[in-house]
Amino acid sequence: MLPTIIVHGGAGYWADELDAPKSEFIIEAVQIGYDILNSGGTALDAVEKAVNVLEDAPLFDAGRGSHLNIEGMVQMDAIIIDAVTRDFGAVAGVEQVRYPISLARRVMQDTPHKFIVGTGAEKLAAELGIPLVPNMWFVTDAELAKYRLRIASGTHDTVGAVAIDKDGNIAAATSTGGTSHKLAGRVGDAPLFGAGAYADNDFGATSATGVGENSMRILLSKVVVDQIVTGKDAQEASVAAIAYADSIFDDSQLGVITVDKQGRVGAAHSTAKLACGWVNTKGQPQVSMKEGVHADN
Ligand code: ASP
């Protein structure tokens, strides 16, 4: 089948001037993921490498550019899901780890566990040779200024990717620095299986963003895939899941990206914007900050 990928760089509101620079990173991430898929690579490799691009990009709340917590520290969460083996790896509250999504993958593949947090996860990263950087490496001037002025960020710039490869195998990944001014030790929805991401090789996959305290209360990503199970396509399922969230929360502030088993992509959000990018049926990268996935997806 024709492989495809969709990535996101978070849901929220940000100044329109940031749309263009964010779009460049989103397109780069889509292209790297799609190149892997197009040369016969796996969905799992594609989502990991696409997310690595956005973890290094300073304009998103993952890796470098992560929001600072109330103590001025970066603490990151991530999950990766391989739907083929119905397996996942997750990390939470990690510092120093340049690519939390890659550490999550190693948790899945190289340990008997699924979820490792804090210093234990950092120690594992060192043992596995995952790159470690000083914590200040993650701190951008923009985030530091917001922290000093105690400006709560109106954005949830978590990053994520979902993909289906030529064999019809599906994977999902989500990586985040969490919410700005969060309490030390706070963990959001991102690393939680079914909330921040979910993937089922028979139906599809979702990566979520937005207010984690809402997403985790309804297992948002699982809600999307459950909608695919009822016969909806990726776009219809995404819209239905956000409508469901809106029926529960006054101001849900959530976003999702989705791929279904037929290789269709979808996206929906209850925030002003959702940064997302995908490849259309001709294999060309597309990007949207507001309008969602175009008809020719
Ligand atoms: N969902 C993330 C969290 O609550 C935040 C985000 O999407 O940016 O940690």
PDB file of C-alpha atoms and ligand atoms in Angstrom:
ATOM      1  CA  MET A   1       0.000   0.000   0.000  1.00  0.00           C
ATOM      2  CA  LEU A   2       0.979   3.672  -0.287  1.00  0.00           C
ATOM      3  CA  PRO A   3       2.736   4.635   2.938  1.00  0.00           C
ATOM      4  CA  THR A   4       1.891   7.905   4.637  1.00  0.00           C
ATOM      5  CA  ILE A   5       2.702  10.039   7.665  1.00  0.00           C
ATOM      6  CA  ILE A   6       1.160  12.980   9.511  1.00  0.00           C
ATOM      7  CA  VAL A   7       2.992  14.974  12.193  1.00  0.00           C
ATOM      8  CA  HIS A   8       1.964  17.730  14.606  1.00  0.00           C
ATOM      9  CA  GLY A   9       3.673  20.492  16.496  1.00  0.00           C
ATOM     10  CA  GLY A  10       0.964  21.162  19.033  1.00  0.00           C
ATOM     11  CA  ALA A  11      -2.373  22.864  19.509  1.00  0.00           C
ATOM     12  CA  GLY A  12      -3.008  26.300  20.958  1.00  0.00           C
ATOM     13  CA  TYR A  13      -2.605  29.911  20.007  1.00  0.00           C
ATOM     14  CA  TRP A  14       0.619  31.514  18.858  1.00  0.00           C
ATOM     15  CA  ALA A  15       1.440  34.684  16.935  1.00  0.00           C
ATOM     16  CA  ASP A  16       0.900  34.393  13.176  1.00  0.00           C
ATOM     17  CA  GLU A  17       4.554  35.391  12.588  1.00  0.00           C
ATOM     18  CA  LEU A  18       5.533  31.995  13.990  1.00  0.00           C
ATOM     19  CA  ASP A  19       3.475  30.083  11.414  1.00  0.00           C
ATOM     20  CA  ALA A  20       6.144  30.238   8.707  1.00  0.00           C
ATOM     21  CA  PRO A  21       9.140  29.131  10.804  1.00  0.00           C
ATOM     22  CA  LYS A  22       7.082  26.407  12.468  1.00  0.00           C
ATOM     23  CA  SER A  23       5.926  25.235   9.033  1.00  0.00           C
ATOM     24  CA  GLU A  24       9.519  24.811   7.883  1.00  0.00           C
ATOM     25  CA  PHE A  25      10.303  22.415  10.725  1.00  0.00           C
ATOM     26  CA  ILE A  26       7.018  20.565  10.240  1.00  0.00           C
ATOM     27  CA  ILE A  27       7.736  20.044   6.542  1.00  0.00           C
ATOM     28  CA  GLU A  28      11.271  18.869   7.338  1.00  0.00           C
ATOM     29  CA  ALA A  29       9.863  16.336   9.828  1.00  0.00           C
ATOM     30  CA  VAL A  30       7.236  15.107   7.322  1.00  0.00           C
ATOM     31  CA  GLN A  31       9.864  14.789   4.612  1.00  0.00           C
ATOM     32  CA  ILE A  32      12.284  12.813   6.778  1.00  0.00           C
ATOM     33  CA  GLY A  33       9.528  10.458   7.884  1.00  0.00           C
ATOM     34  CA  TYR A  34       8.162  10.084   4.371  1.00  0.00           C
ATOM     35  CA  ASP A  35      11.613   9.419   2.866  1.00  0.00           C
ATOM     36  CA  ILE A  36      12.020   6.536   5.304  1.00  0.00           C
ATOM     37  CA  LEU A  37       8.600   5.130   4.379  1.00  0.00           C
ATOM     38  CA  ASN A  38       9.165   5.657   0.673  1.00  0.00           C
ATOM     39  CA  SER A  39      12.407   3.730   0.711  1.00  0.00           C
ATOM     40  CA  GLY A  40      10.672   0.763   2.346  1.00  0.00           C
ATOM     41  CA  GLY A  41      11.368   1.675   5.989  1.00  0.00           C
ATOM     42  CA  THR A  42       9.022   0.979   8.874  1.00  0.00           C
ATOM     43  CA  ALA A  43       6.356   3.233  10.335  1.00  0.00           C
ATOM     44  CA  LEU A  44       8.188   2.917  13.659  1.00  0.00           C
ATOM     45  CA  ASP A  45      11.429   4.350  12.212  1.00  0.00           C
ATOM     46  CA  ALA A  46       9.479   7.074  10.413  1.00  0.00           C
ATOM     47  CA  VAL A  47       7.663   8.388  13.489  1.00  0.00           C
ATOM     48  CA  GLU A  48      10.815   8.268  15.636  1.00  0.00           C
ATOM     49  CA  LYS A  49      12.948  10.198  13.140  1.00  0.00           C
ATOM     50  CA  ALA A  50      10.194  12.727  12.366  1.00  0.00           C
ATOM     51  CA  VAL A  51       9.792  13.422  16.082  1.00  0.00           C
ATOM     52  CA  ASN A  52      13.595  13.718  16.526  1.00  0.00           C
ATOM     53  CA  VAL A  53      13.516  16.651  14.066  1.00  0.00           C
ATOM     54  CA  LEU A  54      10.872  18.425  16.132  1.00  0.00           C
ATOM     55  CA  GLU A  55      12.630  17.592  19.433  1.00  0.00           C
ATOM     56  CA  ASP A  56      15.677  19.490  18.145  1.00  0.00           C
ATOM     57  CA  ALA A  57      13.605  22.370  16.730  1.00  0.00           C
ATOM     58  CA  PRO A  58      13.474  25.253  19.264  1.00  0.00           C
ATOM     59  CA  LEU A  59       9.929  26.368  18.365  1.00  0.00           C
ATOM     60  CA  PHE A  60       8.174  23.353  19.846  1.00  0.00           C
ATOM     61  CA  ASP A  61       7.537  22.127  23.368  1.00  0.00           C
ATOM     62  CA  ALA A  62       9.653  18.973  23.143  1.00  0.00           C
ATOM     63  CA  GLY A  63      13.391  18.513  23.576  1.00  0.00           C
ATOM     64  CA  ARG A  64      15.007  21.894  22.867  1.00  0.00           C
ATOM     65  CA  GLY A  65      12.384  24.624  23.369  1.00  0.00           C
ATOM     66  CA  SER A  66      10.440  22.703  26.028  1.00  0.00           C
ATOM     67  CA  HIS A  67       8.372  24.791  28.422  1.00  0.00           C
ATOM     68  CA  LEU A  68       9.974  25.386  31.815  1.00  0.00           C
ATOM     69  CA  ASN A  69       8.337  24.110  34.973  1.00  0.00           C
ATOM     70  CA  ILE A  70       7.712  26.201  38.072  1.00  0.00           C
ATOM     71  CA  GLU A  71      11.330  25.701  39.156  1.00  0.00           C
ATOM     72  CA  GLY A  72      12.695  26.801  35.792  1.00  0.00           C
ATOM     73  CA  MET A  73      13.601  23.243  34.803  1.00  0.00           C
ATOM     74  CA  VAL A  74      12.828  21.191  31.703  1.00  0.00           C
ATOM     75  CA  GLN A  75      11.242  17.800  32.390  1.00  0.00           C
ATOM     76  CA  MET A  76      10.087  15.811  29.388  1.00  0.00           C
ATOM     77  CA  ASP A  77       7.670  12.951  28.669  1.00  0.00           C
ATOM     78  CA  ALA A  78       7.383  10.706  25.600  1.00  0.00           C
ATOM     79  CA  ILE A  79       5.720   7.569  24.254  1.00  0.00           C
ATOM     80  CA  ILE A  80       6.259   5.459  21.144  1.00  0.00           C
ATOM     81  CA  ILE A  81       3.917   2.687  20.025  1.00  0.00           C
ATOM     82  CA  ASP A  82       4.612  -0.167  17.617  1.00  0.00           C
ATOM     83  CA  ALA A  83       1.160  -1.403  16.627  1.00  0.00           C
ATOM     84  CA  VAL A  84       2.618  -4.500  14.936  1.00  0.00           C
ATOM     85  CA  THR A  85       3.660  -5.975  18.257  1.00  0.00           C
ATOM     86  CA  ARG A  86       1.046  -4.015  20.212  1.00  0.00           C
ATOM     87  CA  ASP A  87       3.933  -2.752  22.284  1.00  0.00           C
ATOM     88  CA  PHE A  88       4.972   0.612  23.637  1.00  0.00           C
ATOM     89  CA  GLY A  89       7.745   2.341  25.568  1.00  0.00           C
ATOM     90  CA  ALA A  90       7.357   5.524  27.599  1.00  0.00           C
ATOM     91  CA  VAL A  91       9.426   7.871  29.739  1.00  0.00           C
ATOM     92  CA  ALA A  92       8.388  10.740  32.008  1.00  0.00           C
ATOM     93  CA  GLY A  93      10.025  13.531  33.958  1.00  0.00           C
ATOM     94  CA  VAL A  94      13.341  13.083  32.162  1.00  0.00           C
ATOM     95  CA  GLU A  95      16.067  15.708  32.062  1.00  0.00           C
ATOM     96  CA  GLN A  96      19.280  15.759  29.978  1.00  0.00           C
ATOM     97  CA  VAL A  97      17.988  13.267  27.388  1.00  0.00           C
ATOM     98  CA  ARG A  98      18.247  14.942  23.983  1.00  0.00           C
ATOM     99  CA  TYR A  99      15.768  12.639  22.270  1.00  0.00           C
ATOM    100  CA  PRO A 100      13.153  11.381  24.750  1.00  0.00           C
ATOM    101  CA  ILE A 101      11.279   9.569  21.955  1.00  0.00           C
ATOM    102  CA  SER A 102      14.365   7.492  21.161  1.00  0.00           C
ATOM    103  CA  LEU A 103      14.775   6.614  24.829  1.00  0.00           C
ATOM    104  CA  ALA A 104      11.101   5.559  24.894  1.00  0.00           C
ATOM    105  CA  ARG A 105      11.801   3.260  21.945  1.00  0.00           C
ATOM    106  CA  ARG A 106      14.745   1.671  23.741  1.00  0.00           C
ATOM    107  CA  VAL A 107      12.582   1.155  26.839  1.00  0.00           C
ATOM    108  CA  MET A 108      10.194  -0.782  24.587  1.00  0.00           C
ATOM    109  CA  GLN A 109      12.857  -2.767  22.798  1.00  0.00           C
ATOM    110  CA  ASP A 110      15.676  -3.249  25.319  1.00  0.00           C
ATOM    111  CA  THR A 111      14.028  -3.583  28.729  1.00  0.00           C
ATOM    112  CA  PRO A 112      11.352  -5.852  30.175  1.00  0.00           C
ATOM    113  CA  HIS A 113       9.398  -2.699  31.142  1.00  0.00           C
ATOM    114  CA  LYS A 114       7.058  -0.243  29.427  1.00  0.00           C
ATOM    115  CA  PHE A 115       7.415   2.990  31.382  1.00  0.00           C
ATOM    116  CA  ILE A 116      10.471   4.414  33.176  1.00  0.00           C
ATOM    117  CA  VAL A 117      10.645   7.798  34.908  1.00  0.00           C
ATOM    118  CA  GLY A 118      13.097  10.384  36.232  1.00  0.00           C
ATOM    119  CA  THR A 119      16.650   9.550  37.215  1.00  0.00           C
ATOM    120  CA  GLY A 120      16.143   5.865  36.426  1.00  0.00           C
ATOM    121  CA  ALA A 121      15.321   6.790  32.841  1.00  0.00           C
ATOM    122  CA  GLU A 122      18.323   9.124  32.605  1.00  0.00           C
ATOM    123  CA  LYS A 123      20.604   6.377  33.932  1.00  0.00           C
ATOM    124  CA  LEU A 124      19.192   3.972  31.361  1.00  0.00           C
ATOM    125  CA  ALA A 125      19.816   6.537  28.609  1.00  0.00           C
ATOM    126  CA  ALA A 126      23.470   6.811  29.677  1.00  0.00           C
ATOM    127  CA  GLU A 127      23.854   3.022  29.701  1.00  0.00           C
ATOM    128  CA  LEU A 128      22.274   2.697  26.255  1.00  0.00           C
ATOM    129  CA  GLY A 129      24.390   5.443  24.712  1.00  0.00           C
ATOM    130  CA  ILE A 130      21.430   7.788  24.053  1.00  0.00           C
ATOM    131  CA  PRO A 131      22.849  11.348  23.767  1.00  0.00           C
ATOM    132  CA  LEU A 132      22.733  13.366  27.007  1.00  0.00           C
ATOM    133  CA  VAL A 133      23.111  17.145  27.070  1.00  0.00           C
ATOM    134  CA  PRO A 134      23.310  19.680  29.907  1.00  0.00           C
ATOM    135  CA  ASN A 135      19.812  20.716  30.926  1.00  0.00           C
ATOM    136  CA  MET A 136      20.468  24.307  29.797  1.00  0.00           C
ATOM    137  CA  TRP A 137      20.720  22.992  26.221  1.00  0.00           C
ATOM    138  CA  PHE A 138      16.924  22.649  26.192  1.00  0.00           C
ATOM    139  CA  VAL A 139      16.286  26.182  27.466  1.00  0.00           C
ATOM    140  CA  THR A 140      15.642  28.718  24.703  1.00  0.00           C
ATOM    141  CA  ASP A 141      15.711  32.491  25.231  1.00  0.00           C
ATOM    142  CA  ALA A 142      11.991  32.666  24.416  1.00  0.00           C
ATOM    143  CA  GLU A 143      11.060  30.127  27.083  1.00  0.00           C
ATOM    144  CA  LEU A 144      13.398  31.727  29.630  1.00  0.00           C
ATOM    145  CA  ALA A 145      11.800  35.141  29.036  1.00  0.00           C
ATOM    146  CA  LYS A 146       8.312  33.668  29.528  1.00  0.00           C
ATOM    147  CA  TYR A 147       9.456  31.970  32.712  1.00  0.00           C
ATOM    148  CA  ARG A 148      11.031  35.136  34.133  1.00  0.00           C
ATOM    149  CA  LEU A 149       7.916  37.181  33.378  1.00  0.00           C
ATOM    150  CA  ARG A 150       5.680  34.368  34.620  1.00  0.00           C
ATOM    151  CA  ILE A 151       3.836  34.469  31.289  1.00  0.00           C
ATOM    152  CA  ALA A 152       1.782  31.330  30.963  1.00  0.00           C
ATOM    153  CA  SER A 153       2.166  30.002  27.473  1.00  0.00           C
ATOM    154  CA  GLY A 154      -1.137  29.794  25.588  1.00  0.00           C
ATOM    155  CA  THR A 155       0.359  27.061  23.493  1.00  0.00           C
ATOM    156  CA  HIS A 156       0.643  23.337  23.801  1.00  0.00           C
ATOM    157  CA  ASP A 157       3.435  22.764  21.330  1.00  0.00           C
ATOM    158  CA  THR A 158       3.937  19.089  22.014  1.00  0.00           C
ATOM    159  CA  VAL A 159       5.070  17.155  18.957  1.00  0.00           C
ATOM    160  CA  GLY A 160       3.918  13.859  17.528  1.00  0.00           C
ATOM    161  CA  ALA A 161       3.689  11.657  14.467  1.00  0.00           C
ATOM    162  CA  VAL A 162       1.619   8.733  13.230  1.00  0.00           C
ATOM    163  CA  ALA A 163       2.418   6.673  10.142  1.00  0.00           C
ATOM    164  CA  ILE A 164       1.527   3.612   8.107  1.00  0.00           C
ATOM    165  CA  ASP A 165       4.190   1.848   6.051  1.00  0.00           C
ATOM    166  CA  LYS A 166       4.066  -0.097   2.780  1.00  0.00           C
ATOM    167  CA  ASP A 167       3.254  -3.294   4.655  1.00  0.00           C
ATOM    168  CA  GLY A 168       0.269  -1.609   6.293  1.00  0.00           C
ATOM    169  CA  ASN A 169       1.969  -1.472   9.696  1.00  0.00           C
ATOM    170  CA  ILE A 170       1.180   1.444  11.960  1.00  0.00           C
ATOM    171  CA  ALA A 171       3.141   3.393  14.616  1.00  0.00           C
ATOM    172  CA  ALA A 172       2.593   6.466  16.796  1.00  0.00           C
ATOM    173  CA  ALA A 173       4.868   8.783  18.778  1.00  0.00           C
ATOM    174  CA  THR A 174       4.372  11.790  21.076  1.00  0.00           C
ATOM    175  CA  SER A 175       7.055  13.856  22.836  1.00  0.00           C
ATOM    176  CA  THR A 176       6.614  16.885  25.113  1.00  0.00           C
ATOM    177  CA  GLY A 177       8.084  19.234  27.657  1.00  0.00           C
ATOM    178  CA  GLY A 178       4.621  19.410  29.231  1.00  0.00           C
ATOM    179  CA  THR A 179       2.798  22.570  30.228  1.00  0.00           C
ATOM    180  CA  SER A 180       4.501  25.820  31.170  1.00  0.00           C
ATOM    181  CA  HIS A 181       4.894  26.545  34.912  1.00  0.00           C
ATOM    182  CA  LYS A 182       3.814  22.989  35.736  1.00  0.00           C
ATOM    183  CA  LEU A 183       4.708  21.674  39.168  1.00  0.00           C
ATOM    184  CA  ALA A 184       7.998  19.791  39.352  1.00  0.00           C
ATOM    185  CA  GLY A 185       7.244  16.134  38.746  1.00  0.00           C
ATOM    186  CA  ARG A 186       3.949  16.803  36.928  1.00  0.00           C
ATOM    187  CA  VAL A 187       3.328  14.297  34.150  1.00  0.00           C
ATOM    188  CA  GLY A 188       0.759  15.005  31.430  1.00  0.00           C
ATOM    189  CA  ASP A 189      -1.122  12.840  28.976  1.00  0.00           C
ATOM    190  CA  ALA A 190       1.674  12.539  26.419  1.00  0.00           C
ATOM    191  CA  PRO A 191       3.415   9.396  27.747  1.00  0.00           C
ATOM    192  CA  LEU A 192       0.169   7.652  28.709  1.00  0.00           C
ATOM    193  CA  PHE A 193      -0.907   4.798  26.424  1.00  0.00           C
ATOM    194  CA  GLY A 194      -4.378   5.649  25.118  1.00  0.00           C
ATOM    195  CA  ALA A 195      -4.182   9.333  26.105  1.00  0.00           C
ATOM    196  CA  GLY A 196      -1.145  10.953  24.440  1.00  0.00           C
ATOM    197  CA  ALA A 197      -1.026   8.318  21.717  1.00  0.00           C
ATOM    198  CA  TYR A 198      -2.666   5.093  20.686  1.00  0.00           C
ATOM    199  CA  ALA A 199      -2.197   2.694  17.788  1.00  0.00           C
ATOM    200  CA  ASP A 200      -4.007  -0.443  16.672  1.00  0.00           C
ATOM    201  CA  ASN A 201      -2.645  -2.239  13.611  1.00  0.00           C
ATOM    202  CA  ASP A 202      -6.145  -3.216  12.442  1.00  0.00           C
ATOM    203  CA  PHE A 203      -7.632   0.288  12.566  1.00  0.00           C
ATOM    204  CA  GLY A 204      -5.294   3.274  12.940  1.00  0.00           C
ATOM    205  CA  ALA A 205      -3.330   5.533  15.248  1.00  0.00           C
ATOM    206  CA  THR A 206      -3.504   8.941  16.904  1.00  0.00           C
ATOM    207  CA  SER A 207      -1.130  11.363  18.599  1.00  0.00           C
ATOM    208  CA  ALA A 208      -2.687  14.000  20.846  1.00  0.00           C
ATOM    209  CA  THR A 209      -1.798  17.446  22.127  1.00  0.00           C
ATOM    210  CA  GLY A 210      -3.359  20.103  24.319  1.00  0.00           C
ATOM    211  CA  VAL A 211      -4.287  20.255  27.972  1.00  0.00           C
ATOM    212  CA  GLY A 212      -3.060  16.904  29.246  1.00  0.00           C
ATOM    213  CA  GLU A 213      -5.266  17.046  32.315  1.00  0.00           C
ATOM    214  CA  ASN A 214      -8.264  16.861  29.939  1.00  0.00           C
ATOM    215  CA  SER A 215      -6.841  14.327  27.491  1.00  0.00           C
ATOM    216  CA  MET A 216      -5.909  11.847  30.197  1.00  0.00           C
ATOM    217  CA  ARG A 217      -9.392  11.936  31.719  1.00  0.00           C
ATOM    218  CA  ILE A 218     -10.981  10.548  28.559  1.00  0.00           C
ATOM    219  CA  LEU A 219      -8.034   8.645  26.988  1.00  0.00           C
ATOM    220  CA  LEU A 220      -8.333  10.955  24.004  1.00  0.00           C
ATOM    221  CA  SER A 221      -6.232   8.989  21.500  1.00  0.00           C
ATOM    222  CA  LYS A 222      -8.101   5.783  22.272  1.00  0.00           C
ATOM    223  CA  VAL A 223     -11.394   7.632  21.743  1.00  0.00           C
ATOM    224  CA  VAL A 224     -10.269   8.530  18.212  1.00  0.00           C
ATOM    225  CA  VAL A 225      -9.313   4.967  17.273  1.00  0.00           C
ATOM    226  CA  ASP A 226     -12.548   3.657  18.803  1.00  0.00           C
ATOM    227  CA  GLN A 227     -14.343   5.956  16.372  1.00  0.00           C
ATOM    228  CA  ILE A 228     -12.446   4.373  13.463  1.00  0.00           C
ATOM    229  CA  VAL A 229     -13.576   0.976  14.747  1.00  0.00           C
ATOM    230  CA  THR A 230     -17.180   2.151  14.266  1.00  0.00           C
ATOM    231  CA  GLY A 231     -16.485   2.773  10.557  1.00  0.00           C
ATOM    232  CA  LYS A 232     -15.350   6.388  10.431  1.00  0.00           C
ATOM    233  CA  ASP A 233     -12.288   7.475   8.453  1.00  0.00           C
ATOM    234  CA  ALA A 234      -9.317   9.254  10.063  1.00  0.00           C
ATOM    235  CA  GLN A 235     -10.781  12.732   9.604  1.00  0.00           C
ATOM    236  CA  GLU A 236     -14.298  11.865  10.765  1.00  0.00           C
ATOM    237  CA  ALA A 237     -12.909  10.010  13.794  1.00  0.00           C
ATOM    238  CA  SER A 238     -10.685  12.951  14.765  1.00  0.00           C
ATOM    239  CA  VAL A 239     -13.592  15.385  14.554  1.00  0.00           C
ATOM    240  CA  ALA A 240     -15.885  13.058  16.520  1.00  0.00           C
ATOM    241  CA  ALA A 241     -13.323  12.619  19.312  1.00  0.00           C
ATOM    242  CA  ILE A 242     -12.800  16.368  19.711  1.00  0.00           C
ATOM    243  CA  ALA A 243     -16.591  16.851  19.717  1.00  0.00           C
ATOM    244  CA  TYR A 244     -16.810  14.232  22.458  1.00  0.00           C
ATOM    245  CA  ALA A 245     -14.133  16.073  24.475  1.00  0.00           C
ATOM    246  CA  ASP A 246     -16.041  19.322  23.977  1.00  0.00           C
ATOM    247  CA  SER A 247     -19.203  17.683  25.292  1.00  0.00           C
ATOM    248  CA  ILE A 248     -17.379  16.940  28.546  1.00  0.00           C
ATOM    249  CA  PHE A 249     -15.123  19.944  29.105  1.00  0.00           C
ATOM    250  CA  ASP A 250     -16.088  23.637  28.890  1.00  0.00           C
ATOM    251  CA  ASP A 251     -12.910  24.586  27.081  1.00  0.00           C
ATOM    252  CA  SER A 252     -11.215  21.328  26.133  1.00  0.00           C
ATOM    253  CA  GLN A 253      -8.150  22.825  24.359  1.00  0.00           C
ATOM    254  CA  LEU A 254      -7.142  19.620  22.612  1.00  0.00           C
ATOM    255  CA  GLY A 255      -5.862  18.507  19.227  1.00  0.00           C
ATOM    256  CA  VAL A 256      -5.299  15.173  17.462  1.00  0.00           C
ATOM    257  CA  ILE A 257      -3.718  13.814  14.309  1.00  0.00           C
ATOM    258  CA  THR A 258      -4.748  10.431  12.958  1.00  0.00           C
ATOM    259  CA  VAL A 259      -3.980   7.848  10.298  1.00  0.00           C
ATOM    260  CA  ASP A 260      -6.338   5.001   9.487  1.00  0.00           C
ATOM    261  CA  LYS A 261      -5.696   1.511   8.105  1.00  0.00           C
ATOM    262  CA  GLN A 262      -6.539   2.693   4.567  1.00  0.00           C
ATOM    263  CA  GLY A 263      -3.776   5.321   4.785  1.00  0.00           C
ATOM    264  CA  ARG A 264      -6.089   8.323   5.092  1.00  0.00           C
ATOM    265  CA  VAL A 265      -5.004  11.096   7.457  1.00  0.00           C
ATOM    266  CA  GLY A 266      -7.068  13.395   9.640  1.00  0.00           C
ATOM    267  CA  ALA A 267      -6.710  16.171  12.188  1.00  0.00           C
ATOM    268  CA  ALA A 268      -9.021  18.111  14.498  1.00  0.00           C
ATOM    269  CA  HIS A 269      -8.641  20.633  17.300  1.00  0.00           C
ATOM    270  CA  SER A 270     -10.628  22.725  19.741  1.00  0.00           C
ATOM    271  CA  THR A 271      -7.866  25.325  20.002  1.00  0.00           C
ATOM    272  CA  ALA A 272      -7.316  28.305  17.712  1.00  0.00           C
ATOM    273  CA  LYS A 273      -4.529  26.488  15.864  1.00  0.00           C
ATOM    274  CA  LEU A 274      -3.043  23.043  15.306  1.00  0.00           C
ATOM    275  CA  ALA A 275       0.349  22.861  13.617  1.00  0.00           C
ATOM    276  CA  CYS A 276       0.335  19.785  11.419  1.00  0.00           C
ATOM    277  CA  GLY A 277       1.893  18.423   8.263  1.00  0.00           C
ATOM    278  CA  TRP A 278       1.326  15.362   6.094  1.00  0.00           C
ATOM    279  CA  VAL A 279       1.951  14.037   2.608  1.00  0.00           C
ATOM    280  CA  ASN A 280      -0.821  14.261   0.042  1.00  0.00           C
ATOM    281  CA  THR A 281      -1.687  11.418  -2.318  1.00  0.00           C
ATOM    282  CA  LYS A 282       1.053  12.607  -4.700  1.00  0.00           C
ATOM    283  CA  GLY A 283       3.651  12.308  -1.935  1.00  0.00           C
ATOM    284  CA  GLN A 284       4.045  16.082  -1.510  1.00  0.00           C
ATOM    285  CA  PRO A 285       4.400  17.555   1.995  1.00  0.00           C
ATOM    286  CA  GLN A 286       1.479  19.752   3.071  1.00  0.00           C
ATOM    287  CA  VAL A 287       1.243  21.947   6.133  1.00  0.00           C
ATOM    288  CA  SER A 288      -1.591  23.586   8.038  1.00  0.00           C
ATOM    289  CA  MET A 289      -1.742  25.821  11.079  1.00  0.00           C
ATOM    290  CA  LYS A 290      -5.507  26.254  11.211  1.00  0.00           C
ATOM    291  CA  GLU A 291      -7.455  24.744   8.366  1.00  0.00           C
ATOM    292  CA  GLY A 292      -6.717  21.104   9.134  1.00  0.00           C
ATOM    293  CA  VAL A 293      -6.143  18.412   6.581  1.00  0.00           C
ATOM    294  CA  HIS A 294      -7.167  19.434   3.052  1.00  0.00           C
ATOM    295  CA  ALA A 295      -9.624  17.456   0.966  1.00  0.00           C
ATOM    296  CA  ASP A 296      -6.839  16.104  -1.272  1.00  0.00           C
ATOM    297  CA  ASN A 297      -5.029  14.444   1.552  1.00  0.00           C
TER     298      ASN A 297
HETATM  299  N1  ASP B   1      -0.375  17.512  26.244  1.00  0.00           N
HETATM  300  C1  ASP B   1       0.821  18.080  26.792  1.00  0.00           C
HETATM  301  C2  ASP B   1       0.808  17.957  28.285  1.00  0.00           C
HETATM  302  O1  ASP B   1      -0.236  18.176  28.877  1.00  0.00           O
HETATM  303  C3  ASP B   1       1.017  19.509  26.444  1.00  0.00           C
HETATM  304  C4  ASP B   1       1.004  19.817  24.974  1.00  0.00           C
HETATM  305  O2  ASP B   1       0.272  19.210  24.210  1.00  0.00           O
HETATM  306  O3  ASP B   1       1.772  20.702  24.567  1.00  0.00           O
HETATM  307  O4  ASP B   1       1.838  17.725  28.865  1.00  0.00           O
END
